[in-house]
mmCIF file of C-alpha atoms and ligand atoms in Angstrom:
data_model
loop_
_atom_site.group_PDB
_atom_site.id
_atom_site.type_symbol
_atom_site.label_atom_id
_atom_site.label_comp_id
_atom_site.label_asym_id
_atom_site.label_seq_id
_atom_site.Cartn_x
_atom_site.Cartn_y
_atom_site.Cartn_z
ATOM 1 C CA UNK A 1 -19.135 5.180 -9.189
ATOM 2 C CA UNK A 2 -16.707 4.327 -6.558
ATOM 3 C CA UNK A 3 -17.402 1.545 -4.043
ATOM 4 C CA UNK A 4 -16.806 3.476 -1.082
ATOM 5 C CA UNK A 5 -17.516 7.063 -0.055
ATOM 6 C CA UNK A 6 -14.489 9.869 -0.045
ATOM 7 C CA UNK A 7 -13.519 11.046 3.088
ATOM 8 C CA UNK A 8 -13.597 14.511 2.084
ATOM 9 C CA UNK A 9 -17.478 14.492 0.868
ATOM 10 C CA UNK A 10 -18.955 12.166 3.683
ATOM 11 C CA UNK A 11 -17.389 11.622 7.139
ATOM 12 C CA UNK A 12 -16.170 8.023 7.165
ATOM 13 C CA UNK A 13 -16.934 5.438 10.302
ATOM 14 C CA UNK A 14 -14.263 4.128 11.297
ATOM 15 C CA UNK A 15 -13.819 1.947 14.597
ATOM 16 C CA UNK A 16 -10.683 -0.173 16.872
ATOM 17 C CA UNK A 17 -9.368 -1.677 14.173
ATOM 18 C CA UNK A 18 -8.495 0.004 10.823
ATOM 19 C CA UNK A 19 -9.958 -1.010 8.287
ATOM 20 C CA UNK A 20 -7.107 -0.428 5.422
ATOM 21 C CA UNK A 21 -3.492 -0.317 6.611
ATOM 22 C CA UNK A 22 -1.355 1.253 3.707
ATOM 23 C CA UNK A 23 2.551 0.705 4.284
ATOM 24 C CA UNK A 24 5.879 2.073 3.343
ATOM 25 C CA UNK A 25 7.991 -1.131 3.651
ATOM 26 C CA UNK A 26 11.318 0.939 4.039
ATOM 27 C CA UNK A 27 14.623 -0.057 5.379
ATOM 28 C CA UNK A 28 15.646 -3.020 3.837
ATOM 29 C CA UNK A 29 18.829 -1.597 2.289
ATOM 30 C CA UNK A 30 19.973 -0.480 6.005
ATOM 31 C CA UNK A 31 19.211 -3.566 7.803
ATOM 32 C CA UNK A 32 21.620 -5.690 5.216
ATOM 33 C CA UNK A 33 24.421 -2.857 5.727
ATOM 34 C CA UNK A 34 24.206 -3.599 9.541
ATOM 35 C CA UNK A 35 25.231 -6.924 8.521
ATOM 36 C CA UNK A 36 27.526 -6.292 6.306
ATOM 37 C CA UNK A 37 24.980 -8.248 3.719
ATOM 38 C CA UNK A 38 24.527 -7.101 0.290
ATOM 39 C CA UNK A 39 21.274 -4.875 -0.332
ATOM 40 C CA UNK A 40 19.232 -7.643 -1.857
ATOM 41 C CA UNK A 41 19.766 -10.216 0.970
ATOM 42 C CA UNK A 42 17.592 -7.201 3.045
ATOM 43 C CA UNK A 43 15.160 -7.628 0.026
ATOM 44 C CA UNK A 44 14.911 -11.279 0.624
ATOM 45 C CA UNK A 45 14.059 -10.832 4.054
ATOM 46 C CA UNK A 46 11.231 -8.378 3.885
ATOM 47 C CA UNK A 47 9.586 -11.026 1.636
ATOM 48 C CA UNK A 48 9.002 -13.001 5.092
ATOM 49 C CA UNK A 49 8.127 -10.383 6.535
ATOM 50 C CA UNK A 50 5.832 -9.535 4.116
ATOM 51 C CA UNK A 51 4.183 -13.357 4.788
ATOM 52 C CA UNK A 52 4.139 -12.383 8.656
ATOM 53 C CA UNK A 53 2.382 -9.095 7.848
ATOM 54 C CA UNK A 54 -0.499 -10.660 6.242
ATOM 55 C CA UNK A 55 -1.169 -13.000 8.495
ATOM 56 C CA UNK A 56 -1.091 -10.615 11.434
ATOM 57 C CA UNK A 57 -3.565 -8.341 9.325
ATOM 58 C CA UNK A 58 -5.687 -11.134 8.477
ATOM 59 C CA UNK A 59 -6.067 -12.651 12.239
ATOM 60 C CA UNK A 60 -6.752 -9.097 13.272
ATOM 61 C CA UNK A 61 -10.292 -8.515 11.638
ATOM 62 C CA UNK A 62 -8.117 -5.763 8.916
ATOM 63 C CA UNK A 63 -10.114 -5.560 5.581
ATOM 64 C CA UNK A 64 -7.248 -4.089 3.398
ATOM 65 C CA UNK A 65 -3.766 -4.579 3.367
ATOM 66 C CA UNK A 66 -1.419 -2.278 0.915
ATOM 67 C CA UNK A 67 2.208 -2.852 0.849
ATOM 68 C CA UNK A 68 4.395 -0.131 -1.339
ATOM 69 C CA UNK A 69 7.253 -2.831 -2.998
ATOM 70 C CA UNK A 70 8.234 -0.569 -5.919
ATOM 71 C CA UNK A 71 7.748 2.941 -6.410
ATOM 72 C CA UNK A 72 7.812 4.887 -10.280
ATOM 73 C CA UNK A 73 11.125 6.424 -8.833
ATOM 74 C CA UNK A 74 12.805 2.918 -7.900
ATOM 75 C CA UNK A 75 14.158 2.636 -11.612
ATOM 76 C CA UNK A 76 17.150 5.206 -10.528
ATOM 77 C CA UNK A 77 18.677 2.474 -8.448
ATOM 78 C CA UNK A 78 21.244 0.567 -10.144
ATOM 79 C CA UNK A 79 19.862 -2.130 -12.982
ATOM 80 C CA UNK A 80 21.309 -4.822 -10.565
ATOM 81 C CA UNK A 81 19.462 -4.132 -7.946
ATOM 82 C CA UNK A 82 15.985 -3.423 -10.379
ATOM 83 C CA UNK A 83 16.548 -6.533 -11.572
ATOM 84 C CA UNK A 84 16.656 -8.722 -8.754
ATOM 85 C CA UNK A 85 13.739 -6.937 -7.103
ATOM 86 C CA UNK A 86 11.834 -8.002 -10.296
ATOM 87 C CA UNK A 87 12.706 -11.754 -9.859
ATOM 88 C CA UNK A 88 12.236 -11.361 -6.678
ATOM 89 C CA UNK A 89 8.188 -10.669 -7.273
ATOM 90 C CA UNK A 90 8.000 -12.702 -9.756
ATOM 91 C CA UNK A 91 9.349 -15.664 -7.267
ATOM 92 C CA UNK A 92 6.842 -14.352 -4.406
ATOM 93 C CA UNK A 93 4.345 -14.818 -6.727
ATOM 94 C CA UNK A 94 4.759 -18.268 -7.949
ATOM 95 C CA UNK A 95 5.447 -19.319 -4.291
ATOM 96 C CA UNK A 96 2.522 -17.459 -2.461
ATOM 97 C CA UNK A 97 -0.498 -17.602 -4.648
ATOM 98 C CA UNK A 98 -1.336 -21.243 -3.534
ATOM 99 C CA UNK A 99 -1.064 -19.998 0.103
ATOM 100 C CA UNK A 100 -3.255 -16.631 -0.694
ATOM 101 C CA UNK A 101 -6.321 -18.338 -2.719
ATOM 102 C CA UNK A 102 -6.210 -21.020 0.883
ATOM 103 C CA UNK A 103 -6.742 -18.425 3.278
ATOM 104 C CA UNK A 104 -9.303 -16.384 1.109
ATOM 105 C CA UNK A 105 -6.461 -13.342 0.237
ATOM 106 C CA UNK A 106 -7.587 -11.494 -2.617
ATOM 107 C CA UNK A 107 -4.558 -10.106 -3.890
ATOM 108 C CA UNK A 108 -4.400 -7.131 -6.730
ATOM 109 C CA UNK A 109 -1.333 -5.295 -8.095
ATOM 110 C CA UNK A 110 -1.589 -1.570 -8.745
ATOM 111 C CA UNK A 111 0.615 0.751 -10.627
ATOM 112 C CA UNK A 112 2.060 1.215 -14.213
ATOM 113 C CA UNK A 113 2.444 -2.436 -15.471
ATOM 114 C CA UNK A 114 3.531 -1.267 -19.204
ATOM 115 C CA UNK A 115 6.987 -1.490 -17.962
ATOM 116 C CA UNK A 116 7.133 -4.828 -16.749
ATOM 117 C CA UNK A 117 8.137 -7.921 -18.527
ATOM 118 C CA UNK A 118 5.384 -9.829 -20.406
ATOM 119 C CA UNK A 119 6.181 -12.655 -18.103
ATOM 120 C CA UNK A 120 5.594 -10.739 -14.964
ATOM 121 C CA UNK A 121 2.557 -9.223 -16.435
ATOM 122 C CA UNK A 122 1.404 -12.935 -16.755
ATOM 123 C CA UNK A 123 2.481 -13.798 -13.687
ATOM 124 C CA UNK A 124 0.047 -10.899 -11.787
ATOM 125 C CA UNK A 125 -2.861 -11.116 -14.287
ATOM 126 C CA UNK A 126 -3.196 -15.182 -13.398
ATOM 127 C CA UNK A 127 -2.145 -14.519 -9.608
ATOM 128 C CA UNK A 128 -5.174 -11.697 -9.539
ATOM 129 C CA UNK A 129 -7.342 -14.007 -11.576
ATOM 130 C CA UNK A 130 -7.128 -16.880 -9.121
ATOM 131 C CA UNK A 131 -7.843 -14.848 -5.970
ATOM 132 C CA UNK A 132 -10.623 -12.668 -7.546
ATOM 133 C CA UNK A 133 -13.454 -14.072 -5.590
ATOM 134 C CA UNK A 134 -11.565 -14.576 -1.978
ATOM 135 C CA UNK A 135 -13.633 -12.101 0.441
ATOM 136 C CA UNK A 136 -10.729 -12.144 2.953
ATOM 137 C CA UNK A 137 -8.464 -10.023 3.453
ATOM 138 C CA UNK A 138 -7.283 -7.743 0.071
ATOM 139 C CA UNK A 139 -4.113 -7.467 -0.300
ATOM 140 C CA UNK A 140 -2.960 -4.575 -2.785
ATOM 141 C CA UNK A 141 0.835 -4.504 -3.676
ATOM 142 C CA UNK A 142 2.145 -1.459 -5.303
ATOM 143 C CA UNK A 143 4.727 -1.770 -7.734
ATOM 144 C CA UNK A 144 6.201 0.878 -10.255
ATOM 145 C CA UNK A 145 3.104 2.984 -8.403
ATOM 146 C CA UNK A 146 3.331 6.429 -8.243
ATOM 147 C CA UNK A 147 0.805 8.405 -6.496
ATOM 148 C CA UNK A 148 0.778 11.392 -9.406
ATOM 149 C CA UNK A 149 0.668 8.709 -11.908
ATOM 150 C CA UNK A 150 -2.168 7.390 -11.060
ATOM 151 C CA UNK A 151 -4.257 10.621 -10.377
ATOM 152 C CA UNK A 152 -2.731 11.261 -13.809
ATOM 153 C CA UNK A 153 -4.130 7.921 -15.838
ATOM 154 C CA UNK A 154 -7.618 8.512 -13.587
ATOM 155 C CA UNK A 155 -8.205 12.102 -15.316
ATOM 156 C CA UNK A 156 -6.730 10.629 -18.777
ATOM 157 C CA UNK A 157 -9.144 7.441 -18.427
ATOM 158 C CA UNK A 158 -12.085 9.793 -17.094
ATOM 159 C CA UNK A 159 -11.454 12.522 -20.037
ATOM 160 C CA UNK A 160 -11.176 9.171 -22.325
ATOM 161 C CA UNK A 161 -14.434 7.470 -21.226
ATOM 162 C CA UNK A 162 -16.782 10.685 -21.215
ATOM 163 C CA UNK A 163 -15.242 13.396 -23.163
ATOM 164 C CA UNK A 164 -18.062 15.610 -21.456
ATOM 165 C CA UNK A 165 -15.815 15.666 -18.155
ATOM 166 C CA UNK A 166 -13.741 18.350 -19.615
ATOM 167 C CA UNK A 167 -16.132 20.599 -18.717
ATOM 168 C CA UNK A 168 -16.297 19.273 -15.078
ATOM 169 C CA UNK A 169 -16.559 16.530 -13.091
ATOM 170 C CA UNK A 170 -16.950 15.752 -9.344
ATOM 171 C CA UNK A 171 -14.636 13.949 -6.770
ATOM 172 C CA UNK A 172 -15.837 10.817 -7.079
ATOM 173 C CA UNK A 173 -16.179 10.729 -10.419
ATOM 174 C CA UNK A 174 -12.215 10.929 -10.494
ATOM 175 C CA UNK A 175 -12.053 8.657 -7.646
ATOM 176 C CA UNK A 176 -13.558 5.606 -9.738
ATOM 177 C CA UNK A 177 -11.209 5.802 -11.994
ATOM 178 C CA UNK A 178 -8.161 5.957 -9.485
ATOM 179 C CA UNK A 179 -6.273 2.637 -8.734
ATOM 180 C CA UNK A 180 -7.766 1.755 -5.484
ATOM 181 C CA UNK A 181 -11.322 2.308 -6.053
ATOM 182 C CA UNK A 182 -12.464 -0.816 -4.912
ATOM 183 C CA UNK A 183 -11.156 -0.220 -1.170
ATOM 184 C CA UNK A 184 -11.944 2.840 1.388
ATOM 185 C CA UNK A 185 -8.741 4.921 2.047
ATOM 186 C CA UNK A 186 -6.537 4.239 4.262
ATOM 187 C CA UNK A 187 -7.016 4.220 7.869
ATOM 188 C CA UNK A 188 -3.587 3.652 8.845
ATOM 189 C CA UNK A 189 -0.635 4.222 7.056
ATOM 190 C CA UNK A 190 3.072 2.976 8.172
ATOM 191 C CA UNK A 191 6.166 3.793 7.339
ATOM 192 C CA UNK A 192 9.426 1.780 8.793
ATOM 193 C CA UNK A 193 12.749 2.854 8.660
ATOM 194 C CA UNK A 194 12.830 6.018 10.013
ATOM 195 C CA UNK A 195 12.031 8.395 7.127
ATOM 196 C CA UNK A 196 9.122 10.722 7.684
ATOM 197 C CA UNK A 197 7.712 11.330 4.071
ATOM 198 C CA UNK A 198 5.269 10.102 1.364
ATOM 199 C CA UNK A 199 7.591 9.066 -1.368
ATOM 200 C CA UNK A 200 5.053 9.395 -3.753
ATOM 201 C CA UNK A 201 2.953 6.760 -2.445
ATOM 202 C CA UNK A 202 -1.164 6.942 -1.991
ATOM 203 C CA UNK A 203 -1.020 10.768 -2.531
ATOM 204 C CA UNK A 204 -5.006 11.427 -3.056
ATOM 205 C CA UNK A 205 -5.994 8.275 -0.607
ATOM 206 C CA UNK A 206 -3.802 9.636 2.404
ATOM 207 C CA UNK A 207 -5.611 12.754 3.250
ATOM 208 C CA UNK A 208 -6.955 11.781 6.261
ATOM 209 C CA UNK A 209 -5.009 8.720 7.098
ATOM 210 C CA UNK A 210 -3.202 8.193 10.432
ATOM 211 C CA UNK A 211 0.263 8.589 9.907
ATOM 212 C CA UNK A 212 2.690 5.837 11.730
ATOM 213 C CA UNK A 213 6.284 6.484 11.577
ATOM 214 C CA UNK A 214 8.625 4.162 13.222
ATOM 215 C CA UNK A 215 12.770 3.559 13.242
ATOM 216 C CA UNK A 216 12.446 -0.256 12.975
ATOM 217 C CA UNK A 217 13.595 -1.673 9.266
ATOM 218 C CA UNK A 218 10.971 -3.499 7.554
ATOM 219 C CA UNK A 219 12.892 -6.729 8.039
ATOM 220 C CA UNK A 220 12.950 -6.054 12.024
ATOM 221 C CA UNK A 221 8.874 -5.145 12.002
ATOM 222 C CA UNK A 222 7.105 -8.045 13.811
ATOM 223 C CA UNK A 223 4.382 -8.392 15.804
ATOM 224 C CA UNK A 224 5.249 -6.332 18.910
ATOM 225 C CA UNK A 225 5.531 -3.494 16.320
ATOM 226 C CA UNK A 226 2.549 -4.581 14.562
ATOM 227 C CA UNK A 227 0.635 -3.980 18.152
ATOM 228 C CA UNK A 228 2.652 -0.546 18.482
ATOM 229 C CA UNK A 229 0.634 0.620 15.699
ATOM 230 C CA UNK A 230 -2.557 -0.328 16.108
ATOM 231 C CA UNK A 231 -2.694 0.702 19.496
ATOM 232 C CA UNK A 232 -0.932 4.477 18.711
ATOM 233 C CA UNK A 233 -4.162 4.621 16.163
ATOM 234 C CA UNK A 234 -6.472 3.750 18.757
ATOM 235 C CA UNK A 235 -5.121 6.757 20.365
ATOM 236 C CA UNK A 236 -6.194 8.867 17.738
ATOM 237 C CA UNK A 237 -8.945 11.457 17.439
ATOM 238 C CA UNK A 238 -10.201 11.053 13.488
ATOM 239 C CA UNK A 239 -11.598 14.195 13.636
ATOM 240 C CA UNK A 240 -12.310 15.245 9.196
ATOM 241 C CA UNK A 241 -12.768 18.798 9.939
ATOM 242 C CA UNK A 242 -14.553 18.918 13.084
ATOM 243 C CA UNK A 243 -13.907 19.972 16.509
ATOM 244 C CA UNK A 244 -13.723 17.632 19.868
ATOM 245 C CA UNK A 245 -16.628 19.150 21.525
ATOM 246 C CA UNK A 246 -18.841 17.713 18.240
ATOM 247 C CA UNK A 247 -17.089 14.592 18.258
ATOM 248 C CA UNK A 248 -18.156 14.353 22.692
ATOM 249 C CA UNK A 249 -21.594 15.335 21.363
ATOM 250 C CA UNK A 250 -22.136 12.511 18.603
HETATM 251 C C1 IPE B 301 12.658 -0.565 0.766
HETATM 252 O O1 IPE B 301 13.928 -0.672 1.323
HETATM 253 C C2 IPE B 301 12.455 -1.524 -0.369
HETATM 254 C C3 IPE B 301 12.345 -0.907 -1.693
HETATM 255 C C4 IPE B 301 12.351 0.379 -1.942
HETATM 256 C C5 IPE B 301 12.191 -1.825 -2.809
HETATM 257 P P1 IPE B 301 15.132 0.146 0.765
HETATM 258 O O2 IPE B 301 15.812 -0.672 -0.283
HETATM 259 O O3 IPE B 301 14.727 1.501 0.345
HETATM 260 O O4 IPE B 301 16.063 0.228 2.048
HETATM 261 P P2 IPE B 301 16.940 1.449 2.524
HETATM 262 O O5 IPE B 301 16.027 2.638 2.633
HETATM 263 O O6 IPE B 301 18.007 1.653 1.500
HETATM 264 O O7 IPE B 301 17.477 1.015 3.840
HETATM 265 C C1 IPE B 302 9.789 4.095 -0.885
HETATM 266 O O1 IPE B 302 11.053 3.795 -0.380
HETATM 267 C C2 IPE B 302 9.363 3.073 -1.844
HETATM 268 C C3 IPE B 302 9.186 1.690 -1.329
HETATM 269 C C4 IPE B 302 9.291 1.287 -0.102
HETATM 270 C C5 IPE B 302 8.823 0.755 -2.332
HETATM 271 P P1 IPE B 302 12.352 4.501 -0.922
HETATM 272 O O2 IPE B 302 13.468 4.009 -0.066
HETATM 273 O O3 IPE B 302 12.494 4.302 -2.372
HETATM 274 O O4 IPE B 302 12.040 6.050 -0.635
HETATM 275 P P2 IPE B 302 12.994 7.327 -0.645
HETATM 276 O O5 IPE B 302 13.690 7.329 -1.967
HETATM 277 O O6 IPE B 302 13.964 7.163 0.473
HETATM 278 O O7 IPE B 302 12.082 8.482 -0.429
HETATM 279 MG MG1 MG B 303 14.601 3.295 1.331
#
């Protein structure tokens, strides 16, 4: 069974600070243009930025951090660019897992590994293996994640593990097998660099997520920005359905 109730069987609490921030790291590309930098040197940067975002979600009483890096459609960029965004994980990983299992980050990597070098592979299963019992902050990056591939492998999985679900099965039977069963969806998500759209990202987790969409580049997004955010969501009314006058009346 999944860990924690869906959203569209049981009417979440949620409070000040969300819970799960999901994020569209977008922009990187654009900011190295402005500079007249080469793509990847944008790349680079969101890295530290990456660092900064963790720590602000950490000091900030968030529960779930999850950062799209690579998405299933990413491999129509040119091999180049693929191939220094791979050494570029692998790098962050050998660099930041020391700094993670210190400050009680429990970091997991979702999305279709099969296409990944064997070293990488390594590289995540040891980086998710040392930071398994840190009760911190989570820290989910997605890479070669696609939101229809995973609702895809969670029916295959499901159908696989209890043949019986063919002839039905309920929502959160599917949700247990979907990659981020182990954290409540998304309060917030964020998207930077100006484009309003999904991209294929958390498509079952992000029905009833805030949606954030700001111009800055990922590179640019700091702590003002950060703020920006949360406070836009503390604007919100998370209503799942109902109407105002019940949510006055609760
Ligand atoms: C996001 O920045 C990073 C990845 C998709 C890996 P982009 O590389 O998409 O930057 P833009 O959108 O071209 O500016
Ligand atoms: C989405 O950004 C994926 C990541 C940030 C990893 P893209 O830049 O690839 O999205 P599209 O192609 O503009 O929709
Ligand atoms: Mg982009």
């Amino acid at each position: 069974m999944a860990l924690f109730s869906s959203s569209t069987q049981t009417i979440p609490v949620t409070g000040e600070i969300p819970q799960h921030i999901a994020v569209i790291m977008d922009g990187n590309g654009r900011w190295a243009k402005k500079r007249f930098l080469p793509r990847v040197a944008g790349h680079k940067r969101g890295v530290e930025v990456v660092r900064e975002m963790v720590r602000l979600c950490a000091n900030n009483g968030v529960k779930f951090l999850t950062l799209f890096a690579f998405s299933s459609e990413n491999w129509r960029r040119p091999a180049d660019e693929v191939t220094f965004l791979m050494s570029l994980f692998m790098e962050a990983l050998q660099q930041e897992v020391g700094k993670l299992a210190e400050n009680n980050i429990r970091l997991v990597m979702i999305g279709d590994k099969s296409r990944f070098e064997p070293a990488l592979t390594a590289k995540i299963a040891e980086a998710e293996a040392a930071t398994a019992n840190n009760d911190g902050l989570t820290l989910t990056i997605a890479a070669n994640y696609g939101g229809r591939w995973d609702v895809m492998q969670a029916l295959q999985r499901l159908i696989q593990d209890k043949p019986e679900a063919v002839q039905g099965f309920s929502e959160e039977e599917l949700a247990a097998y979907l990659s981020m069963h182990y954290a409540p969806e998304p309060d917030l998500f964020i998207r930077t660099g100006g484009e309003q759209r999904i991209s294929n990202f958390l498509l079952w987790q992000l029905a009833y997520s805030e949606l954030y969409f700001t111009e800055t580049l990922w590179p640019d997004f700091d702590e003002a920005e950060f703020k920006r955010a949360i406070a836009s969501y503390q604007q919100r009314e998370r209503r799942f359905g109902r109407t105002s006058e019940q949510l006055a009346s609760n």
